[in-house]
mmCIF file of C-alpha atoms in Angstrom:
data_model
loop_
_atom_site.group_PDB
_atom_site.id
_atom_site.type_symbol
_atom_site.label_atom_id
_atom_site.label_comp_id
_atom_site.label_asym_id
_atom_site.label_seq_id
_atom_site.Cartn_x
_atom_site.Cartn_y
_atom_site.Cartn_z
ATOM 1 C CA MET A 1 0.160 -25.954 -24.576
ATOM 2 C CA ASP A 2 -1.588 -23.429 -26.762
ATOM 3 C CA ASP A 3 -4.108 -21.370 -24.769
ATOM 4 C CA THR A 4 -4.910 -18.952 -27.566
ATOM 5 C CA HIS A 5 -8.386 -20.426 -28.068
ATOM 6 C CA PRO A 6 -9.219 -22.556 -24.998
ATOM 7 C CA PHE A 7 -12.207 -24.785 -25.679
ATOM 8 C CA PHE A 8 -13.958 -24.501 -22.331
ATOM 9 C CA ALA A 9 -13.255 -20.763 -21.865
ATOM 10 C CA ARG A 10 -14.373 -19.477 -25.243
ATOM 11 C CA ARG A 11 -17.776 -17.872 -25.589
ATOM 12 C CA LEU A 12 -20.242 -19.932 -27.630
ATOM 13 C CA SER A 13 -22.676 -18.351 -30.047
ATOM 14 C CA ARG A 14 -26.424 -18.526 -29.537
ATOM 15 C CA GLY A 15 -26.738 -21.105 -32.315
ATOM 16 C CA GLN A 16 -24.076 -23.306 -30.730
ATOM 17 C CA LEU A 17 -25.816 -23.123 -27.358
ATOM 18 C CA ILE A 18 -29.122 -24.143 -28.947
ATOM 19 C CA MET A 19 -27.420 -27.112 -30.598
ATOM 20 C CA LEU A 20 -25.982 -28.160 -27.227
ATOM 21 C CA ASP A 21 -29.448 -27.894 -25.655
ATOM 22 C CA LEU A 22 -30.890 -29.988 -28.456
ATOM 23 C CA ALA A 23 -28.218 -32.638 -27.932
ATOM 24 C CA ALA A 24 -28.909 -32.662 -24.170
ATOM 25 C CA GLY A 25 -32.635 -32.952 -24.832
ATOM 26 C CA MET A 26 -32.154 -35.884 -27.176
ATOM 27 C CA CYS A 27 -29.946 -37.652 -24.629
ATOM 28 C CA PHE A 28 -32.574 -37.066 -21.932
ATOM 29 C CA ALA A 29 -35.282 -38.359 -24.265
ATOM 30 C CA PHE A 30 -33.272 -41.523 -24.990
ATOM 31 C CA VAL A 31 -32.632 -42.216 -21.293
ATOM 32 C CA SER A 32 -36.299 -41.561 -20.496
ATOM 33 C CA PHE A 33 -37.334 -43.908 -23.290
ATOM 34 C CA THR A 34 -35.271 -46.753 -21.831
ATOM 35 C CA VAL A 35 -37.199 -46.287 -18.575
ATOM 36 C CA ALA A 36 -40.668 -45.659 -20.057
ATOM 37 C CA VAL A 37 -40.649 -48.877 -22.125
ATOM 38 C CA ASN A 38 -40.982 -50.787 -18.880
ATOM 39 C CA ALA A 39 -44.279 -49.051 -18.045
ATOM 40 C CA THR A 40 -46.427 -51.843 -19.485
ATOM 41 C CA ALA A 41 -49.603 -50.284 -18.107
ATOM 42 C CA LEU A 42 -49.352 -47.491 -20.692
ATOM 43 C CA PRO A 43 -50.188 -47.826 -24.380
ATOM 44 C CA PRO A 44 -47.122 -48.158 -26.671
ATOM 45 C CA TRP A 45 -47.562 -44.738 -28.289
ATOM 46 C CA MET A 46 -47.540 -43.031 -24.880
ATOM 47 C CA ARG A 47 -44.379 -44.870 -23.834
ATOM 48 C CA ILE A 48 -42.739 -43.348 -26.908
ATOM 49 C CA ALA A 49 -44.364 -39.901 -26.757
ATOM 50 C CA ILE A 50 -43.666 -39.058 -23.111
ATOM 51 C CA PRO A 51 -39.840 -39.291 -23.392
ATOM 52 C CA PHE A 52 -39.805 -37.176 -26.537
ATOM 53 C CA TRP A 53 -42.202 -34.622 -25.033
ATOM 54 C CA LEU A 54 -39.834 -34.314 -22.100
ATOM 55 C CA GLY A 55 -36.569 -34.145 -24.046
ATOM 56 C CA LEU A 56 -36.979 -32.545 -27.457
ATOM 57 C CA PRO A 57 -38.556 -29.228 -26.280
ATOM 58 C CA LEU A 58 -35.408 -28.588 -24.207
ATOM 59 C CA GLY A 59 -33.607 -27.653 -27.419
ATOM 60 C CA LEU A 60 -35.841 -24.558 -27.599
ATOM 61 C CA ARG A 61 -35.438 -23.410 -24.004
ATOM 62 C CA ARG A 62 -33.305 -20.403 -25.000
ATOM 63 C CA LEU A 63 -35.857 -19.264 -27.589
ATOM 64 C CA TRP A 64 -39.022 -19.700 -25.518
ATOM 65 C CA PRO A 65 -37.906 -20.424 -21.933
ATOM 66 C CA LEU A 66 -41.230 -19.958 -20.129
ATOM 67 C CA PRO A 67 -43.437 -21.925 -22.629
ATOM 68 C CA VAL A 68 -40.891 -24.777 -22.718
ATOM 69 C CA PHE A 69 -40.804 -24.877 -18.914
ATOM 70 C CA CYS A 70 -44.600 -24.932 -18.610
ATOM 71 C CA PHE A 71 -44.960 -27.647 -21.257
ATOM 72 C CA THR A 72 -42.285 -29.930 -19.805
ATOM 73 C CA LEU A 73 -43.650 -29.359 -16.286
ATOM 74 C CA VAL A 74 -47.105 -30.562 -17.333
ATOM 75 C CA VAL A 75 -45.602 -33.593 -19.063
ATOM 76 C CA ALA A 76 -43.384 -34.319 -16.038
ATOM 77 C CA VAL A 77 -46.350 -34.194 -13.649
ATOM 78 C CA PHE A 78 -48.300 -36.547 -15.928
ATOM 79 C CA ALA A 79 -45.302 -38.901 -16.250
ATOM 80 C CA ALA A 80 -44.935 -38.984 -12.468
ATOM 81 C CA LEU A 81 -48.637 -39.680 -11.936
ATOM 82 C CA VAL A 82 -48.682 -42.607 -14.375
ATOM 83 C CA ASP A 83 -45.294 -43.804 -13.046
ATOM 84 C CA ALA A 84 -43.693 -43.687 -16.505
ATOM 85 C CA VAL A 85 -40.423 -41.817 -15.749
ATOM 86 C CA GLY A 86 -39.282 -41.415 -12.163
ATOM 87 C CA PHE A 87 -36.851 -38.541 -12.874
ATOM 88 C CA ALA A 88 -39.158 -36.621 -15.221
ATOM 89 C CA TYR A 89 -38.831 -33.421 -13.150
ATOM 90 C CA LEU A 90 -35.259 -32.994 -14.343
ATOM 91 C CA ALA A 91 -36.581 -31.810 -17.726
ATOM 92 C CA PRO A 92 -38.568 -28.794 -16.415
ATOM 93 C CA ALA A 93 -35.703 -28.063 -13.995
ATOM 94 C CA TYR A 94 -33.340 -27.837 -16.972
ATOM 95 C CA ALA A 95 -35.707 -25.345 -18.641
ATOM 96 C CA LEU A 96 -36.330 -23.435 -15.392
ATOM 97 C CA TYR A 97 -32.629 -22.537 -15.168
ATOM 98 C CA ILE A 98 -32.966 -20.306 -18.252
ATOM 99 C CA VAL A 99 -36.162 -18.764 -16.868
ATOM 100 C CA ALA A 100 -34.274 -17.882 -13.678
ATOM 101 C CA LEU A 101 -31.656 -16.011 -15.706
ATOM 102 C CA SER A 102 -34.298 -13.558 -16.877
ATOM 103 C CA ASP A 103 -34.740 -10.308 -14.953
ATOM 104 C CA ARG A 104 -38.412 -10.327 -15.912
ATOM 105 C CA PHE A 105 -39.309 -13.118 -13.488
ATOM 106 C CA GLY A 106 -36.401 -13.152 -11.064
ATOM 107 C CA ALA A 107 -37.310 -9.914 -9.298
ATOM 108 C CA VAL A 108 -40.796 -11.093 -8.246
ATOM 109 C CA VAL A 109 -39.865 -14.555 -6.948
ATOM 110 C CA PRO A 110 -38.306 -14.964 -3.457
ATOM 111 C CA THR A 111 -35.144 -16.864 -4.312
ATOM 112 C CA SER A 112 -34.027 -17.245 -0.695
ATOM 113 C CA ALA A 113 -37.306 -18.886 0.274
ATOM 114 C CA ILE A 114 -37.100 -21.255 -2.682
ATOM 115 C CA GLY A 115 -33.533 -22.180 -1.804
ATOM 116 C CA GLY A 116 -34.549 -22.925 1.785
ATOM 117 C CA LEU A 117 -37.473 -25.000 0.599
ATOM 118 C CA SER A 118 -35.130 -27.002 -1.628
ATOM 119 C CA LEU A 119 -32.925 -27.833 1.357
ATOM 120 C CA VAL A 120 -35.954 -28.984 3.320
ATOM 121 C CA THR A 121 -37.062 -31.217 0.489
ATOM 122 C CA VAL A 122 -33.587 -32.746 0.263
ATOM 123 C CA LEU A 123 -33.995 -33.760 3.900
ATOM 124 C CA GLY A 124 -37.410 -35.144 3.005
ATOM 125 C CA LEU A 125 -35.834 -37.193 0.230
ATOM 126 C CA ALA A 126 -33.376 -38.634 2.734
ATOM 127 C CA LEU A 127 -36.278 -39.700 4.943
ATOM 128 C CA ALA A 128 -38.208 -41.076 1.974
ATOM 129 C CA GLY A 129 -35.233 -43.280 1.164
ATOM 130 C CA ALA A 130 -35.476 -45.026 4.555
ATOM 131 C CA PRO A 131 -36.305 -48.765 4.658
ATOM 132 C CA ARG A 132 -39.905 -49.381 3.680
ATOM 133 C CA ASP A 133 -40.635 -51.497 6.741
ATOM 134 C CA THR A 134 -39.802 -48.598 9.093
ATOM 135 C CA ALA A 135 -41.031 -45.539 7.107
ATOM 136 C CA PRO A 136 -44.654 -44.354 7.533
ATOM 137 C CA GLY A 137 -46.965 -45.407 4.736
ATOM 138 C CA TRP A 138 -47.989 -41.866 3.806
ATOM 139 C CA LEU A 139 -44.329 -40.915 3.295
ATOM 140 C CA LEU A 140 -43.590 -43.645 0.773
ATOM 141 C CA ASN A 141 -45.628 -41.885 -1.944
ATOM 142 C CA LEU A 142 -43.878 -38.525 -1.535
ATOM 143 C CA ASP A 143 -40.490 -39.441 -2.952
ATOM 144 C CA GLN A 144 -41.212 -38.238 -6.505
ATOM 145 C CA PRO A 145 -42.932 -34.942 -5.495
ATOM 146 C CA LEU A 146 -40.072 -34.181 -3.122
ATOM 147 C CA MET A 147 -37.531 -34.923 -5.836
ATOM 148 C CA GLY A 148 -39.423 -32.629 -8.193
ATOM 149 C CA ILE A 149 -39.520 -29.777 -5.675
ATOM 150 C CA ALA A 150 -35.819 -30.197 -4.920
ATOM 151 C CA ALA A 151 -34.874 -30.275 -8.601
ATOM 152 C CA LEU A 152 -37.005 -27.243 -9.534
ATOM 153 C CA GLY A 153 -35.971 -25.231 -6.474
ATOM 154 C CA GLY A 154 -32.312 -26.056 -6.995
ATOM 155 C CA ALA A 155 -32.435 -25.088 -10.670
ATOM 156 C CA TRP A 156 -34.115 -21.770 -9.837
ATOM 157 C CA THR A 157 -31.651 -20.976 -7.039
ATOM 158 C CA VAL A 158 -28.607 -21.778 -9.161
ATOM 159 C CA GLY A 159 -29.992 -19.750 -12.090
ATOM 160 C CA ARG A 160 -30.620 -16.700 -9.919
ATOM 161 C CA ALA A 161 -27.162 -17.019 -8.334
ATOM 162 C CA VAL A 162 -25.548 -17.104 -11.777
ATOM 163 C CA GLN A 163 -27.601 -14.106 -12.945
ATOM 164 C CA GLU A 164 -26.743 -12.048 -9.859
ATOM 165 C CA ARG A 165 -23.083 -12.959 -10.292
ATOM 166 C CA ARG A 166 -23.191 -11.793 -13.898
ATOM 167 C CA LEU A 167 -24.827 -8.507 -12.902
ATOM 168 C CA TYR A 168 -22.235 -7.963 -10.189
ATOM 169 C CA ALA A 169 -19.404 -8.723 -12.615
ATOM 170 C CA ALA A 170 -20.874 -6.295 -15.162
ATOM 171 C CA ARG A 171 -21.202 -3.529 -12.565
ATOM 172 C CA ASP A 172 -17.691 -4.214 -11.312
ATOM 173 C CA ALA A 173 -16.343 -4.060 -14.867
ATOM 174 C CA GLU A 174 -18.123 -0.725 -15.422
ATOM 175 C CA ARG A 175 -16.703 0.607 -12.163
ATOM 176 C CA LEU A 176 -13.178 -0.472 -13.072
ATOM 177 C CA ALA A 177 -13.563 1.033 -16.545
ATOM 178 C CA ALA A 178 -14.770 4.341 -15.076
ATOM 179 C CA GLN A 179 -11.907 4.283 -12.571
ATOM 180 C CA ALA A 180 -9.397 3.620 -15.349
ATOM 181 C CA VAL A 181 -10.816 6.523 -17.381
ATOM 182 C CA THR A 182 -10.596 8.826 -14.361
ATOM 183 C CA GLU A 183 -7.016 7.797 -13.624
ATOM 184 C CA GLU A 184 -6.062 8.298 -17.272
ATOM 185 C CA ARG A 185 -7.676 11.749 -17.292
ATOM 186 C CA LEU A 186 -5.751 12.691 -14.157
ATOM 187 C CA ARG A 187 -2.519 11.419 -15.690
ATOM 188 C CA ILE A 188 -3.068 13.405 -18.880
ATOM 189 C CA ALA A 189 -4.076 16.454 -16.833
ATOM 190 C CA ARG A 190 -0.810 16.231 -14.901
ATOM 191 C CA GLU A 191 1.184 15.894 -18.115
ATOM 192 C CA LEU A 192 -0.609 18.856 -19.722
ATOM 193 C CA HIS A 193 -0.155 20.962 -16.624
ATOM 194 C CA ASP A 194 3.569 20.242 -16.457
ATOM 195 C CA VAL A 195 4.145 20.867 -20.161
ATOM 196 C CA VAL A 196 2.012 23.997 -20.458
ATOM 197 C CA THR A 197 3.037 25.556 -17.152
ATOM 198 C CA HIS A 198 6.743 25.102 -17.722
ATOM 199 C CA SER A 199 6.825 26.262 -21.332
ATOM 200 C CA VAL A 200 4.273 29.053 -21.072
ATOM 201 C CA GLY A 201 5.784 30.282 -17.816
ATOM 202 C CA LEU A 202 9.211 30.485 -19.422
ATOM 203 C CA ILE A 203 7.759 32.202 -22.484
ATOM 204 C CA ALA A 204 5.908 34.734 -20.324
ATOM 205 C CA VAL A 205 9.044 35.608 -18.354
ATOM 206 C CA LYS A 206 11.240 36.055 -21.420
ATOM 207 C CA ALA A 207 8.516 37.926 -23.314
ATOM 208 C CA GLY A 208 8.333 40.394 -20.470
ATOM 209 C CA VAL A 209 12.108 40.783 -20.537
ATOM 210 C CA ALA A 210 12.147 41.285 -24.320
ATOM 211 C CA ASN A 211 9.383 43.878 -24.150
ATOM 212 C CA HIS A 212 11.197 45.747 -21.402
ATOM 213 C CA VAL A 213 14.632 45.932 -23.055
ATOM 214 C CA MET A 214 13.619 45.990 -26.733
ATOM 215 C CA ALA A 215 14.525 49.650 -27.216
ATOM 216 C CA THR A 216 17.545 49.959 -24.919
ATOM 217 C CA ARG A 217 19.236 46.522 -25.139
ATOM 218 C CA PRO A 218 18.283 44.827 -28.425
ATOM 219 C CA ASP A 219 20.880 42.048 -27.962
ATOM 220 C CA GLU A 220 19.278 40.949 -24.693
ATOM 221 C CA ALA A 221 15.843 41.135 -26.309
ATOM 222 C CA HIS A 222 17.131 38.957 -29.134
ATOM 223 C CA ASP A 223 18.351 36.377 -26.609
ATOM 224 C CA ALA A 224 14.959 36.401 -24.908
ATOM 225 C CA LEU A 225 13.197 35.798 -28.233
ATOM 226 C CA ARG A 226 15.532 32.889 -28.934
ATOM 227 C CA VAL A 227 14.586 31.346 -25.592
ATOM 228 C CA ILE A 228 10.899 31.837 -26.450
ATOM 229 C CA GLU A 229 11.417 30.063 -29.776
ATOM 230 C CA THR A 230 13.188 27.125 -28.109
ATOM 231 C CA ALA A 231 10.534 26.775 -25.401
ATOM 232 C CA SER A 232 7.743 26.944 -27.973
ATOM 233 C CA ARG A 233 9.274 24.170 -30.075
ATOM 234 C CA SER A 234 9.805 21.991 -27.014
ATOM 235 C CA ALA A 235 6.193 22.523 -25.937
ATOM 236 C CA LEU A 236 4.927 21.597 -29.411
ATOM 237 C CA VAL A 237 6.936 18.365 -29.400
ATOM 238 C CA GLU A 238 5.565 17.289 -26.021
ATOM 239 C CA MET A 239 2.024 18.312 -26.987
ATOM 240 C CA ARG A 240 2.325 16.121 -30.081
ATOM 241 C CA TYR A 241 3.319 13.235 -27.853
ATOM 242 C CA LEU A 242 0.331 13.749 -25.545
ATOM 243 C CA LEU A 243 -2.077 14.067 -28.472
ATOM 244 C CA GLY A 244 -0.643 10.859 -29.888
ATOM 245 C CA VAL A 245 -1.412 9.131 -26.568
ATOM 246 C CA LEU A 246 -5.016 10.360 -26.737
ATOM 247 C CA ARG A 247 -5.561 9.310 -30.347
ATOM 248 C CA SER A 248 -3.935 5.881 -30.198
ATOM 249 C CA SER A 249 -4.678 2.866 -28.013
ATOM 250 C CA SER A 250 -0.989 2.008 -27.992
ATOM 251 C CA LYS A 251 1.977 4.177 -27.127
ATOM 252 C CA PRO A 252 2.803 6.411 -30.083
ATOM 253 C CA ASP A 253 6.220 6.436 -31.687
ATOM 254 C CA LEU A 254 6.271 10.184 -32.316
ATOM 255 C CA VAL A 255 8.894 10.993 -29.667
ATOM 256 C CA PRO A 256 10.217 9.099 -26.664
ATOM 257 C CA ALA A 257 8.767 9.965 -23.289
ATOM 258 C CA PRO A 258 10.976 12.451 -21.434
ATOM 259 C CA GLY A 259 13.195 11.033 -18.703
ATOM 260 C CA LEU A 260 16.483 11.578 -16.914
ATOM 261 C CA ALA A 261 18.244 12.437 -20.155
ATOM 262 C CA GLY A 262 16.019 15.488 -20.533
ATOM 263 C CA ILE A 263 16.891 17.065 -17.185
ATOM 264 C CA GLU A 264 19.916 18.824 -18.622
ATOM 265 C CA GLY A 265 17.633 20.465 -21.184
ATOM 266 C CA LEU A 266 15.400 21.735 -18.374
ATOM 267 C CA VAL A 267 18.429 23.141 -16.604
ATOM 268 C CA ALA A 268 19.601 24.833 -19.812
ATOM 269 C CA GLN A 269 16.202 26.493 -20.255
ATOM 270 C CA ALA A 270 16.248 27.703 -16.648
ATOM 271 C CA ARG A 271 19.696 29.169 -17.150
ATOM 272 C CA LEU A 272 18.495 31.013 -20.238
ATOM 273 C CA ALA A 273 15.688 32.429 -18.108
ATOM 274 C CA GLY A 274 18.238 33.929 -15.742
ATOM 275 C CA VAL A 275 18.410 31.294 -13.009
ATOM 276 C CA GLU A 276 21.855 30.111 -11.953
ATOM 277 C CA VAL A 277 21.451 26.336 -11.723
ATOM 278 C CA ARG A 278 23.888 23.766 -10.360
ATOM 279 C CA LEU A 279 23.025 20.213 -11.423
ATOM 280 C CA GLU A 280 23.986 16.954 -9.769
ATOM 281 C CA VAL A 281 22.827 13.631 -11.232
ATOM 282 C CA ARG A 282 24.109 10.318 -9.890
ATOM 283 C CA ILE A 283 22.516 7.058 -10.980
ATOM 284 C CA GLY A 284 23.688 3.661 -9.761
ATOM 285 C CA ASN A 285 25.230 2.393 -6.517
ATOM 286 C CA GLY A 286 27.191 5.505 -5.779
ATOM 287 C CA ASP A 287 29.705 4.924 -8.579
ATOM 288 C CA GLY A 288 28.105 7.243 -11.111
ATOM 289 C CA GLY A 289 29.897 9.972 -12.959
ATOM 290 C CA GLY A 290 30.277 13.589 -12.127
ATOM 291 C CA GLU A 291 27.852 16.414 -12.377
ATOM 292 C CA GLY A 292 25.132 15.666 -14.906
ATOM 293 C CA GLU A 293 26.684 12.304 -15.800
ATOM 294 C CA PRO A 294 24.527 9.282 -14.953
ATOM 295 C CA GLY A 295 26.129 6.076 -13.705
ATOM 296 C CA ARG A 296 26.181 2.926 -15.794
ATOM 297 C CA ARG A 297 24.824 0.268 -13.427
ATOM 298 C CA GLY A 298 21.164 -0.746 -13.804
ATOM 299 C CA ARG A 299 18.389 1.126 -15.525
ATOM 300 C CA MET A 300 15.584 3.091 -13.974
ATOM 301 C CA PRO A 301 12.023 2.185 -15.095
ATOM 302 C CA GLU A 302 10.617 4.541 -17.691
ATOM 303 C CA GLY A 303 7.669 5.584 -15.514
ATOM 304 C CA VAL A 304 9.924 6.561 -12.626
ATOM 305 C CA GLY A 305 12.225 8.458 -14.985
ATOM 306 C CA LEU A 306 9.253 10.384 -16.379
ATOM 307 C CA SER A 307 8.087 11.267 -12.847
ATOM 308 C CA VAL A 308 11.577 12.484 -11.924
ATOM 309 C CA TYR A 309 11.677 14.616 -15.065
ATOM 310 C CA ARG A 310 8.242 16.151 -14.352
ATOM 311 C CA ILE A 311 9.076 16.876 -10.707
ATOM 312 C CA VAL A 312 12.288 18.681 -11.681
ATOM 313 C CA GLN A 313 10.433 20.481 -14.465
ATOM 314 C CA GLU A 314 7.693 21.753 -12.150
ATOM 315 C CA ALA A 315 10.171 22.759 -9.446
ATOM 316 C CA LEU A 316 12.296 24.730 -11.943
ATOM 317 C CA THR A 317 9.126 26.318 -13.347
ATOM 318 C CA ASN A 318 8.290 27.604 -9.880
ATOM 319 C CA VAL A 319 11.822 28.990 -9.519
ATOM 320 C CA ILE A 320 11.578 30.784 -12.873
ATOM 321 C CA LYS A 321 8.161 32.237 -12.064
ATOM 322 C CA HIS A 322 8.746 33.231 -8.442
ATOM 323 C CA ALA A 323 12.485 33.461 -7.856
ATOM 324 C CA ALA A 324 14.069 34.593 -11.105
ATOM 325 C CA ARG A 325 17.687 35.741 -10.974
ATOM 326 C CA ALA A 326 18.196 33.399 -8.028
ATOM 327 C CA ARG A 327 20.610 30.527 -7.514
ATOM 328 C CA CYS A 328 19.225 27.002 -7.606
ATOM 329 C CA ARG A 329 20.597 23.519 -6.888
ATOM 330 C CA VAL A 330 19.075 20.448 -8.546
ATOM 331 C CA SER A 331 20.096 17.065 -7.166
ATOM 332 C CA VAL A 332 18.954 13.686 -8.531
ATOM 333 C CA VAL A 333 20.575 10.732 -6.774
ATOM 334 C CA ALA A 334 19.568 7.098 -7.284
ATOM 335 C CA ASP A 335 21.100 3.985 -5.709
ATOM 336 C CA GLY A 336 19.152 1.258 -7.506
ATOM 337 C CA LYS A 337 16.440 1.089 -4.830
ATOM 338 C CA LYS A 338 15.189 4.654 -4.593
ATOM 339 C CA VAL A 339 15.765 7.999 -6.261
ATOM 340 C CA ARG A 340 15.935 11.276 -4.325
ATOM 341 C CA ILE A 341 15.131 14.584 -5.992
ATOM 342 C CA GLU A 342 15.924 17.878 -4.305
ATOM 343 C CA VAL A 343 15.507 21.349 -5.790
ATOM 344 C CA VAL A 344 16.560 24.244 -3.547
ATOM 345 C CA ASP A 345 16.733 27.942 -4.433
ATOM 346 C CA ASP A 346 17.611 31.095 -2.513
ATOM 347 C CA GLY A 347 15.008 33.354 -4.086
ATOM 348 C CA THR A 348 12.839 35.777 -2.185
ATOM 349 C CA GLY A 349 9.640 35.271 -4.175
ATOM 350 C CA SER A 350 6.558 34.060 -2.268
ATOM 351 C CA ARG A 351 5.098 30.703 -3.183
ATOM 352 C CA THR A 352 2.337 28.458 -1.968
ATOM 353 C CA SER A 353 3.558 26.033 0.646
ATOM 354 C CA SER A 354 2.705 22.365 0.541
ATOM 355 C CA ALA A 355 0.769 22.659 3.761
ATOM 356 C CA ALA A 356 -1.688 25.068 2.221
ATOM 357 C CA GLY A 357 -2.808 22.413 -0.219
ATOM 358 C CA THR A 358 -3.384 24.822 -3.110
ATOM 359 C CA GLY A 359 -1.554 25.066 -6.380
ATOM 360 C CA HIS A 360 -1.853 22.374 -9.029
ATOM 361 C CA GLY A 361 1.909 22.103 -9.446
ATOM 362 C CA LEU A 362 2.622 20.910 -5.906
ATOM 363 C CA ILE A 363 -0.469 18.695 -5.982
ATOM 364 C CA GLY A 364 0.705 17.126 -9.230
ATOM 365 C CA MET A 365 4.174 16.472 -7.829
ATOM 366 C CA ARG A 366 2.710 14.929 -4.684
ATOM 367 C CA GLU A 367 0.409 12.680 -6.744
ATOM 368 C CA ARG A 368 3.321 11.433 -8.830
ATOM 369 C CA VAL A 369 5.317 10.585 -5.715
ATOM 370 C CA MET A 370 2.394 8.924 -3.915
ATOM 371 C CA MET A 371 1.736 6.795 -7.000
ATOM 372 C CA TYR A 372 5.035 5.009 -6.292
ATOM 373 C CA GLY A 373 4.639 4.995 -2.525
ATOM 374 C CA GLY A 374 7.320 7.637 -1.958
ATOM 375 C CA THR A 375 7.642 10.727 0.212
ATOM 376 C CA PHE A 376 7.269 14.365 -0.768
ATOM 377 C CA GLU A 377 8.089 17.638 0.990
ATOM 378 C CA ALA A 378 7.844 21.239 -0.190
ATOM 379 C CA GLY A 379 8.091 24.489 1.721
ATOM 380 C CA ARG A 380 9.960 27.662 2.477
ATOM 381 C CA LEU A 381 13.374 27.517 4.086
ATOM 382 C CA SER A 382 14.087 29.169 7.438
ATOM 383 C CA GLY A 383 16.091 32.021 5.925
ATOM 384 C CA ARG A 384 15.164 32.600 2.307
ATOM 385 C CA GLY A 385 14.362 30.347 -0.576
ATOM 386 C CA PHE A 386 12.209 27.308 -1.244
ATOM 387 C CA ARG A 387 12.889 23.549 -1.138
ATOM 388 C CA VAL A 388 11.246 20.677 -2.975
ATOM 389 C CA PHE A 389 12.201 17.145 -1.939
ATOM 390 C CA ALA A 390 10.876 13.828 -3.246
ATOM 391 C CA GLU A 391 11.939 10.226 -2.805
ATOM 392 C CA LEU A 392 10.606 7.472 -5.078
ATOM 393 C CA PRO A 393 11.338 3.765 -4.503
ATOM 394 C CA TYR A 394 11.884 1.615 -7.597
ATOM 395 C CA GLU A 395 13.419 -1.607 -8.839
ATOM 396 C CA GLU A 396 16.008 -1.614 -11.581
ATOM 397 C CA VAL A 397 15.137 -3.182 -14.925
ATOM 398 C CA SER A 398 17.537 -4.786 -17.363
#
């Protein structure tokens, strides 16, 4: 079954809706004519005119809703008085539905009261339909007025309910759109923070080293400048990727999103900055390879891999900035159901603890973990050093 263009779900144009109204009006006029021809007390021209006056104006109810309603209401009252068409009130009720959709009139009319009145009149219609030998005589002549009140009140109530539902749906769509924009801004802000902080922090550290040893140890200064060049190029590549995301509605093909494969590059940059890093990466059901060698069973979702990469990147950035020349252990272990990230160093530099709640880096890491329903811990160790731990649940993809 092809649901590309479903007939009943597609949105009709204004012209198509007017044509449907015109067809409905002509059908109503034809049915009314078959009833009005039996009203022998009326002249022939009136038996023809009344059905057409009731039906044909309905084709214009979307163009002039209030005039069409008033005109058909007058004709319906006249048709009921002369006993020409017993269901004549259905025509103004059909036009009143469009009037109820307008905010111009809906705000000043008590819809709840009209809906209650319609229910009362439905009960009145049930009583009016009782056997004529048991019903009071005054009630026998109220069947058509009650039917008219019920039809008009029901049309108004349904029209207002549809209009309020549309307004609620529009407000809900605006709220969801604003929420999506906010979430996207936060996501981009996290990405920018991780990219800029890591690269600029590394550049700042090595620039300071190069400036300090330029005159006495030119070889070490040259190494520092090489690290700065590498970090700058890496930052430009990731910035191009983020700009591509902002400019395109679809995912750009400039560069692949960073993931587990990029962790070794982060470790290499940290080592160039003077941090002694020991890396352990095990992916799979415990049968992965050795240090830095992912296992071969299953595949981690791209979003989880990106979050793991960013968490390791931010943790190593903090080590470079606050605990340079320290030793650091990076562990990424996944078993197909969850991935555990742990970054521990033995530096003496002071850092903001997770309990303090300040520092965009720790906040960003916590947000990434909470997005997947995981757990996050960060804080100083009892002796010396700092520990970052995160656990993200996931399901393997083929």
